[in-house]
JSON list of C-alpha atoms and ligand atoms in Angstrom, two decimals:
[
{"chain": "A", "resi": 1, "resn": "MET", "atom": "CA", "xyz": [-191.35, 9.85, 19.91]},
{"chain": "A", "resi": 2, "resn": "PRO", "atom": "CA", "xyz": [-190.62, 6.71, 17.91]},
{"chain": "A", "resi": 3, "resn": "GLU", "atom": "CA", "xyz": [-187.70, 7.07, 15.52]},
{"chain": "A", "resi": 4, "resn": "ILE", "atom": "CA", "xyz": [-188.95, 7.22, 11.95]},
{"chain": "A", "resi": 5, "resn": "GLU", "atom": "CA", "xyz": [-186.30, 6.11, 9.48]},
{"chain": "A", "resi": 6, "resn": "SER", "atom": "CA", "xyz": [-187.46, 8.51, 6.78]},
{"chain": "A", "resi": 7, "resn": "PHE", "atom": "CA", "xyz": [-186.76, 11.48, 9.06]},
{"chain": "A", "resi": 8, "resn": "THR", "atom": "CA", "xyz": [-183.19, 10.29, 9.72]},
{"chain": "A", "resi": 9, "resn": "LEU", "atom": "CA", "xyz": [-182.38, 10.31, 6.00]},
{"chain": "A", "resi": 10, "resn": "ASP", "atom": "CA", "xyz": [-180.20, 13.26, 5.00]},
{"chain": "A", "resi": 11, "resn": "HIS", "atom": "CA", "xyz": [-182.46, 14.67, 2.28]},
{"chain": "A", "resi": 12, "resn": "THR", "atom": "CA", "xyz": [-179.69, 17.04, 1.16]},
{"chain": "A", "resi": 13, "resn": "ALA", "atom": "CA", "xyz": [-177.29, 14.16, 0.41]},
{"chain": "A", "resi": 14, "resn": "VAL", "atom": "CA", "xyz": [-179.47, 12.08, -1.90]},
{"chain": "A", "resi": 15, "resn": "LYS", "atom": "CA", "xyz": [-179.31, 12.12, -5.69]},
{"chain": "A", "resi": 16, "resn": "ALA", "atom": "CA", "xyz": [-182.79, 11.62, -7.17]},
{"chain": "A", "resi": 17, "resn": "PRO", "atom": "CA", "xyz": [-184.28, 9.85, -9.04]},
{"chain": "A", "resi": 18, "resn": "TYR", "atom": "CA", "xyz": [-183.59, 6.65, -7.14]},
{"chain": "A", "resi": 19, "resn": "VAL", "atom": "CA", "xyz": [-185.07, 3.58, -5.43]},
{"chain": "A", "resi": 20, "resn": "ARG", "atom": "CA", "xyz": [-183.88, 3.01, -1.85]},
{"chain": "A", "resi": 21, "resn": "ARG", "atom": "CA", "xyz": [-184.73, 0.08, 0.41]},
{"chain": "A", "resi": 22, "resn": "ILE", "atom": "CA", "xyz": [-185.87, 1.65, 3.67]},
{"chain": "A", "resi": 23, "resn": "SER", "atom": "CA", "xyz": [-186.56, -1.47, 5.71]},
{"chain": "A", "resi": 24, "resn": "VAL", "atom": "CA", "xyz": [-187.64, -5.08, 5.76]},
{"chain": "A", "resi": 25, "resn": "GLU", "atom": "CA", "xyz": [-190.25, -6.00, 8.38]},
{"chain": "A", "resi": 26, "resn": "HIS", "atom": "CA", "xyz": [-191.13, -9.56, 9.36]},
{"chain": "A", "resi": 27, "resn": "GLY", "atom": "CA", "xyz": [-194.57, -10.61, 10.57]},
{"chain": "A", "resi": 28, "resn": "PRO", "atom": "CA", "xyz": [-195.27, -13.24, 13.23]},
{"chain": "A", "resi": 29, "resn": "SER", "atom": "CA", "xyz": [-195.39, -15.98, 10.57]},
{"chain": "A", "resi": 30, "resn": "GLY", "atom": "CA", "xyz": [-192.07, -14.87, 9.08]},
{"chain": "A", "resi": 31, "resn": "ASP", "atom": "CA", "xyz": [-193.51, -13.13, 6.05]},
{"chain": "A", "resi": 32, "resn": "ALA", "atom": "CA", "xyz": [-191.31, -10.26, 4.90]},
{"chain": "A", "resi": 33, "resn": "ILE", "atom": "CA", "xyz": [-192.57, -6.86, 3.77]},
{"chain": "A", "resi": 34, "resn": "THR", "atom": "CA", "xyz": [-190.09, -4.43, 2.21]},
{"chain": "A", "resi": 35, "resn": "ASN", "atom": "CA", "xyz": [-190.59, -0.66, 2.31]},
{"chain": "A", "resi": 36, "resn": "PHE", "atom": "CA", "xyz": [-188.97, 1.33, -0.51]},
{"chain": "A", "resi": 37, "resn": "ASP", "atom": "CA", "xyz": [-188.34, 5.06, -0.92]},
{"chain": "A", "resi": 38, "resn": "VAL", "atom": "CA", "xyz": [-189.15, 5.75, -4.57]},
{"chain": "A", "resi": 39, "resn": "ARG", "atom": "CA", "xyz": [-187.76, 9.24, -5.10]},
{"chain": "A", "resi": 40, "resn": "PHE", "atom": "CA", "xyz": [-188.57, 10.86, -8.42]},
{"chain": "A", "resi": 41, "resn": "VAL", "atom": "CA", "xyz": [-187.61, 14.48, -7.67]},
{"chain": "A", "resi": 42, "resn": "GLN", "atom": "CA", "xyz": [-184.65, 15.98, -5.79]},
{"chain": "A", "resi": 43, "resn": "PRO", "atom": "CA", "xyz": [-185.88, 16.93, -2.29]},
{"chain": "A", "resi": 44, "resn": "ASN", "atom": "CA", "xyz": [-186.21, 20.67, -1.66]},
{"chain": "A", "resi": 45, "resn": "VAL", "atom": "CA", "xyz": [-185.36, 21.41, -5.29]},
{"chain": "A", "resi": 46, "resn": "GLY", "atom": "CA", "xyz": [-188.64, 20.51, -6.96]},
{"chain": "A", "resi": 47, "resn": "GLU", "atom": "CA", "xyz": [-191.96, 18.74, -6.47]},
{"chain": "A", "resi": 48, "resn": "ILE", "atom": "CA", "xyz": [-194.59, 17.20, -8.72]},
{"chain": "A", "resi": 49, "resn": "PRO", "atom": "CA", "xyz": [-197.80, 19.28, -8.76]},
{"chain": "A", "resi": 50, "resn": "THR", "atom": "CA", "xyz": [-200.66, 17.63, -6.90]},
{"chain": "A", "resi": 51, "resn": "ALA", "atom": "CA", "xyz": [-202.77, 16.70, -9.93]},
{"chain": "A", "resi": 52, "resn": "GLY", "atom": "CA", "xyz": [-199.78, 15.11, -11.64]},
{"chain": "A", "resi": 53, "resn": "ILE", "atom": "CA", "xyz": [-198.63, 13.02, -8.69]},
{"chain": "A", "resi": 54, "resn": "HIS", "atom": "CA", "xyz": [-202.28, 12.00, -8.11]},
{"chain": "A", "resi": 55, "resn": "THR", "atom": "CA", "xyz": [-202.50, 10.69, -11.68]},
{"chain": "A", "resi": 56, "resn": "LEU", "atom": "CA", "xyz": [-199.11, 8.97, -11.33]},
{"chain": "A", "resi": 57, "resn": "GLU", "atom": "CA", "xyz": [-200.44, 7.30, -8.16]},
{"chain": "A", "resi": 58, "resn": "HIS", "atom": "CA", "xyz": [-203.53, 5.96, -9.95]},
{"chain": "A", "resi": 59, "resn": "MET", "atom": "CA", "xyz": [-201.55, 4.77, -12.98]},
{"chain": "A", "resi": 60, "resn": "LEU", "atom": "CA", "xyz": [-198.62, 3.22, -11.09]},
{"chain": "A", "resi": 61, "resn": "ALA", "atom": "CA", "xyz": [-201.10, 1.25, -8.95]},
{"chain": "A", "resi": 62, "resn": "GLY", "atom": "CA", "xyz": [-201.92, -0.82, -12.02]},
{"chain": "A", "resi": 63, "resn": "LEU", "atom": "CA", "xyz": [-198.84, -0.49, -14.22]},
{"chain": "A", "resi": 64, "resn": "LEU", "atom": "CA", "xyz": [-196.42, -1.55, -11.50]},
{"chain": "A", "resi": 65, "resn": "ARG", "atom": "CA", "xyz": [-198.50, -4.61, -10.52]},
{"chain": "A", "resi": 66, "resn": "GLU", "atom": "CA", "xyz": [-198.47, -5.70, -14.17]},
{"chain": "A", "resi": 67, "resn": "ARG", "atom": "CA", "xyz": [-194.65, -5.49, -14.22]},
{"chain": "A", "resi": 68, "resn": "ILE", "atom": "CA", "xyz": [-193.51, -6.88, -10.88]},
{"chain": "A", "resi": 69, "resn": "ALA", "atom": "CA", "xyz": [-195.06, -9.34, -8.41]},
{"chain": "A", "resi": 70, "resn": "GLY", "atom": "CA", "xyz": [-195.66, -8.56, -4.75]},
{"chain": "A", "resi": 71, "resn": "VAL", "atom": "CA", "xyz": [-196.84, -4.94, -4.80]},
{"chain": "A", "resi": 72, "resn": "ILE", "atom": "CA", "xyz": [-198.89, -4.12, -1.69]},
{"chain": "A", "resi": 73, "resn": "ASP", "atom": "CA", "xyz": [-199.15, -0.35, -2.06]},
{"chain": "A", "resi": 74, "resn": "ILE", "atom": "CA", "xyz": [-197.53, 2.64, -3.72]},
{"chain": "A", "resi": 75, "resn": "SER", "atom": "CA", "xyz": [-198.53, 5.98, -2.18]},
{"chain": "A", "resi": 76, "resn": "PRO", "atom": "CA", "xyz": [-197.24, 9.52, -2.67]},
{"chain": "A", "resi": 77, "resn": "PHE", "atom": "CA", "xyz": [-195.10, 11.33, -0.11]},
{"chain": "A", "resi": 78, "resn": "GLY", "atom": "CA", "xyz": [-196.76, 14.46, 1.28]},
{"chain": "A", "resi": 79, "resn": "CYS", "atom": "CA", "xyz": [-193.73, 16.42, 0.04]},
{"chain": "A", "resi": 80, "resn": "ARG", "atom": "CA", "xyz": [-194.65, 15.30, -3.51]},
{"chain": "A", "resi": 81, "resn": "THR", "atom": "CA", "xyz": [-191.11, 14.24, -4.42]},
{"chain": "A", "resi": 82, "resn": "GLY", "atom": "CA", "xyz": [-191.89, 10.54, -4.66]},
{"chain": "A", "resi": 83, "resn": "PHE", "atom": "CA", "xyz": [-193.68, 7.49, -3.25]},
{"chain": "A", "resi": 84, "resn": "HIS", "atom": "CA", "xyz": [-193.55, 4.88, -0.55]},
{"chain": "A", "resi": 85, "resn": "LEU", "atom": "CA", "xyz": [-193.68, 1.42, -2.10]},
{"chain": "A", "resi": 86, "resn": "LEU", "atom": "CA", "xyz": [-194.58, -1.58, 0.07]},
{"chain": "A", "resi": 87, "resn": "MET", "atom": "CA", "xyz": [-193.92, -5.06, -1.33]},
{"chain": "A", "resi": 88, "resn": "TRP", "atom": "CA", "xyz": [-194.19, -8.64, -0.15]},
{"chain": "A", "resi": 89, "resn": "GLY", "atom": "CA", "xyz": [-190.86, -10.41, 0.23]},
{"chain": "A", "resi": 90, "resn": "GLU", "atom": "CA", "xyz": [-187.48, -8.84, -0.44]},
{"chain": "A", "resi": 91, "resn": "PRO", "atom": "CA", "xyz": [-187.41, -7.73, -4.09]},
{"chain": "A", "resi": 92, "resn": "ALA", "atom": "CA", "xyz": [-184.06, -6.46, -5.41]},
{"chain": "A", "resi": 93, "resn": "VAL", "atom": "CA", "xyz": [-183.76, -2.72, -5.96]},
{"chain": "A", "resi": 94, "resn": "PRO", "atom": "CA", "xyz": [-182.70, -3.08, -9.65]},
{"chain": "A", "resi": 95, "resn": "ASP", "atom": "CA", "xyz": [-185.83, -5.12, -10.37]},
{"chain": "A", "resi": 96, "resn": "VAL", "atom": "CA", "xyz": [-188.04, -2.49, -8.71]},
{"chain": "A", "resi": 97, "resn": "ALA", "atom": "CA", "xyz": [-186.27, 0.31, -10.60]},
{"chain": "A", "resi": 98, "resn": "ALA", "atom": "CA", "xyz": [-186.72, -1.55, -13.90]},
{"chain": "A", "resi": 99, "resn": "ALA", "atom": "CA", "xyz": [-190.45, -2.07, -13.28]},
{"chain": "A", "resi": 100, "resn": "LEU", "atom": "CA", "xyz": [-190.87, 1.61, -12.38]},
{"chain": "A", "resi": 101, "resn": "THR", "atom": "CA", "xyz": [-188.91, 2.67, -15.47]},
{"chain": "A", "resi": 102, "resn": "GLU", "atom": "CA", "xyz": [-191.11, 0.54, -17.73]},
{"chain": "A", "resi": 103, "resn": "SER", "atom": "CA", "xyz": [-194.24, 1.93, -16.08]},
{"chain": "A", "resi": 104, "resn": "LEU", "atom": "CA", "xyz": [-193.07, 5.53, -16.53]},
{"chain": "A", "resi": 105, "resn": "ARG", "atom": "CA", "xyz": [-192.14, 4.82, -20.14]},
{"chain": "A", "resi": 106, "resn": "PHE", "atom": "CA", "xyz": [-195.72, 3.73, -20.80]},
{"chain": "A", "resi": 107, "resn": "ILE", "atom": "CA", "xyz": [-197.03, 6.91, -19.16]},
{"chain": "A", "resi": 108, "resn": "ALA", "atom": "CA", "xyz": [-194.58, 9.10, -21.10]},
{"chain": "A", "resi": 109, "resn": "ASP", "atom": "CA", "xyz": [-195.01, 7.49, -24.51]},
{"chain": "A", "resi": 110, "resn": "GLU", "atom": "CA", "xyz": [-198.34, 5.73, -24.80]},
{"chain": "A", "resi": 111, "resn": "ALA", "atom": "CA", "xyz": [-200.89, 6.54, -22.11]},
{"chain": "A", "resi": 112, "resn": "THR", "atom": "CA", "xyz": [-204.19, 8.20, -22.93]},
{"chain": "A", "resi": 113, "resn": "GLU", "atom": "CA", "xyz": [-206.93, 9.41, -20.59]},
{"chain": "A", "resi": 114, "resn": "ALA", "atom": "CA", "xyz": [-208.53, 5.97, -20.93]},
{"chain": "A", "resi": 115, "resn": "ASP", "atom": "CA", "xyz": [-205.47, 4.43, -19.24]},
{"chain": "A", "resi": 116, "resn": "ILE", "atom": "CA", "xyz": [-206.02, 6.31, -15.95]},
{"chain": "A", "resi": 117, "resn": "PRO", "atom": "CA", "xyz": [-207.96, 3.96, -13.64]},
{"chain": "A", "resi": 118, "resn": "GLY", "atom": "CA", "xyz": [-210.40, 5.06, -10.97]},
{"chain": "A", "resi": 119, "resn": "VAL", "atom": "CA", "xyz": [-211.14, 8.63, -12.01]},
{"chain": "A", "resi": 120, "resn": "SER", "atom": "CA", "xyz": [-214.84, 8.87, -11.21]},
{"chain": "A", "resi": 121, "resn": "ALA", "atom": "CA", "xyz": [-216.45, 10.35, -8.09]},
{"chain": "A", "resi": 122, "resn": "LEU", "atom": "CA", "xyz": [-217.32, 6.79, -7.10]},
{"chain": "A", "resi": 123, "resn": "GLU", "atom": "CA", "xyz": [-213.72, 5.60, -7.26]},
{"chain": "A", "resi": 124, "resn": "CYS", "atom": "CA", "xyz": [-211.56, 8.54, -6.11]},
{"chain": "A", "resi": 125, "resn": "GLY", "atom": "CA", "xyz": [-211.59, 11.03, -3.25]},
{"chain": "A", "resi": 126, "resn": "ASN", "atom": "CA", "xyz": [-210.75, 14.00, -5.48]},
{"chain": "A", "resi": 127, "resn": "TYR", "atom": "CA", "xyz": [-211.50, 12.90, -9.02]},
{"chain": "A", "resi": 128, "resn": "ARG", "atom": "CA", "xyz": [-211.38, 16.45, -10.46]},
{"chain": "A", "resi": 129, "resn": "ASP", "atom": "CA", "xyz": [-207.72, 16.81, -9.43]},
{"chain": "A", "resi": 130, "resn": "HIS", "atom": "CA", "xyz": [-205.93, 14.76, -12.10]},
{"chain": "A", "resi": 131, "resn": "SER", "atom": "CA", "xyz": [-203.54, 15.69, -14.90]},
{"chain": "A", "resi": 132, "resn": "LEU", "atom": "CA", "xyz": [-202.23, 13.21, -17.43]},
{"chain": "A", "resi": 133, "resn": "HIS", "atom": "CA", "xyz": [-200.26, 16.03, -19.03]},
{"chain": "A", "resi": 134, "resn": "THR", "atom": "CA", "xyz": [-198.38, 16.74, -15.79]},
{"chain": "A", "resi": 135, "resn": "ALA", "atom": "CA", "xyz": [-197.89, 13.03, -15.07]},
{"chain": "A", "resi": 136, "resn": "ARG", "atom": "CA", "xyz": [-196.50, 12.50, -18.57]},
{"chain": "A", "resi": 137, "resn": "GLU", "atom": "CA", "xyz": [-194.13, 15.48, -18.42]},
{"chain": "A", "resi": 138, "resn": "TRP", "atom": "CA", "xyz": [-192.73, 14.40, -15.02]},
{"chain": "A", "resi": 139, "resn": "ALA", "atom": "CA", "xyz": [-192.40, 10.81, -16.21]},
{"chain": "A", "resi": 140, "resn": "LYS", "atom": "CA", "xyz": [-190.21, 12.17, -19.03]},
{"chain": "A", "resi": 141, "resn": "VAL", "atom": "CA", "xyz": [-188.10, 14.16, -16.54]},
{"chain": "A", "resi": 142, "resn": "VAL", "atom": "CA", "xyz": [-187.50, 11.07, -14.37]},
{"chain": "A", "resi": 143, "resn": "LEU", "atom": "CA", "xyz": [-186.71, 8.89, -17.40]},
{"chain": "A", "resi": 144, "resn": "ALA", "atom": "CA", "xyz": [-184.26, 11.46, -18.76]},
{"chain": "A", "resi": 145, "resn": "ASP", "atom": "CA", "xyz": [-182.20, 11.22, -15.55]},
{"chain": "A", "resi": 146, "resn": "GLY", "atom": "CA", "xyz": [-182.80, 7.51, -14.99]},
{"chain": "A", "resi": 147, "resn": "ILE", "atom": "CA", "xyz": [-183.75, 5.77, -11.72]},
{"chain": "A", "resi": 148, "resn": "SER", "atom": "CA", "xyz": [-180.60, 5.02, -9.72]},
{"chain": "A", "resi": 149, "resn": "HIS", "atom": "CA", "xyz": [-180.21, 1.84, -7.65]},
{"chain": "A", "resi": 150, "resn": "ASP", "atom": "CA", "xyz": [-178.48, 3.88, -4.91]},
{"chain": "A", "resi": 151, "resn": "ALA", "atom": "CA", "xyz": [-179.82, 6.96, -3.15]},
{"chain": "A", "resi": 152, "resn": "PHE", "atom": "CA", "xyz": [-176.41, 8.61, -2.76]},
{"chain": "A", "resi": 153, "resn": "ALA", "atom": "CA", "xyz": [-174.65, 7.70, -6.02]},
{"chain": "A", "resi": 154, "resn": "ARG", "atom": "CA", "xyz": [-175.86, 7.35, -9.57]},
{"chain": "A", "resi": 155, "resn": "VAL", "atom": "CA", "xyz": [-175.84, 3.57, -10.00]},
{"chain": "A", "resi": 156, "resn": "GLY", "atom": "CA", "xyz": [-177.38, 1.55, -12.82]},
{"chain": "A", "resi": 157, "resn": "VAL", "atom": "CA", "xyz": [-178.37, 4.56, -14.95]},
{"chain": "B", "resi": 1, "resn": "ZN", "atom": "ZN1", "xyz": [-207.56, 9.43, -6.42]}
]
């Protein structure tokens, strides 16, 4: 079995919410891609309901790209405690955390149903399973704690 970094992380030792740089990979031309662990909820303590994390996924896809350059993909963990974020280059964790915080603030304070992109049967694989209410409430929970720049200590919050 290949060793998967995410499975070597001690999930009992982390202090969510946080952004953690998992790895930097380099392609044959030298291009760097950074993989981040964006953890919104304390592992094995809570999880965002499916409809809420689905709506966060759709909204962050646009909101994050508007706030920081180089986003390749942001996709939810199966455990529903956060997201993998892939980015071109080697962005600094505080910059990623700030862009996420601003995105969540929009969701918590301003977003309406019209701000959720891609919620038709044409555009989404399960368009009935969305909840702006749940996304908003969890955005508030994450913002109340603040997104740390370190997975194991509360830094920058
Ligand atoms: Zn979808």
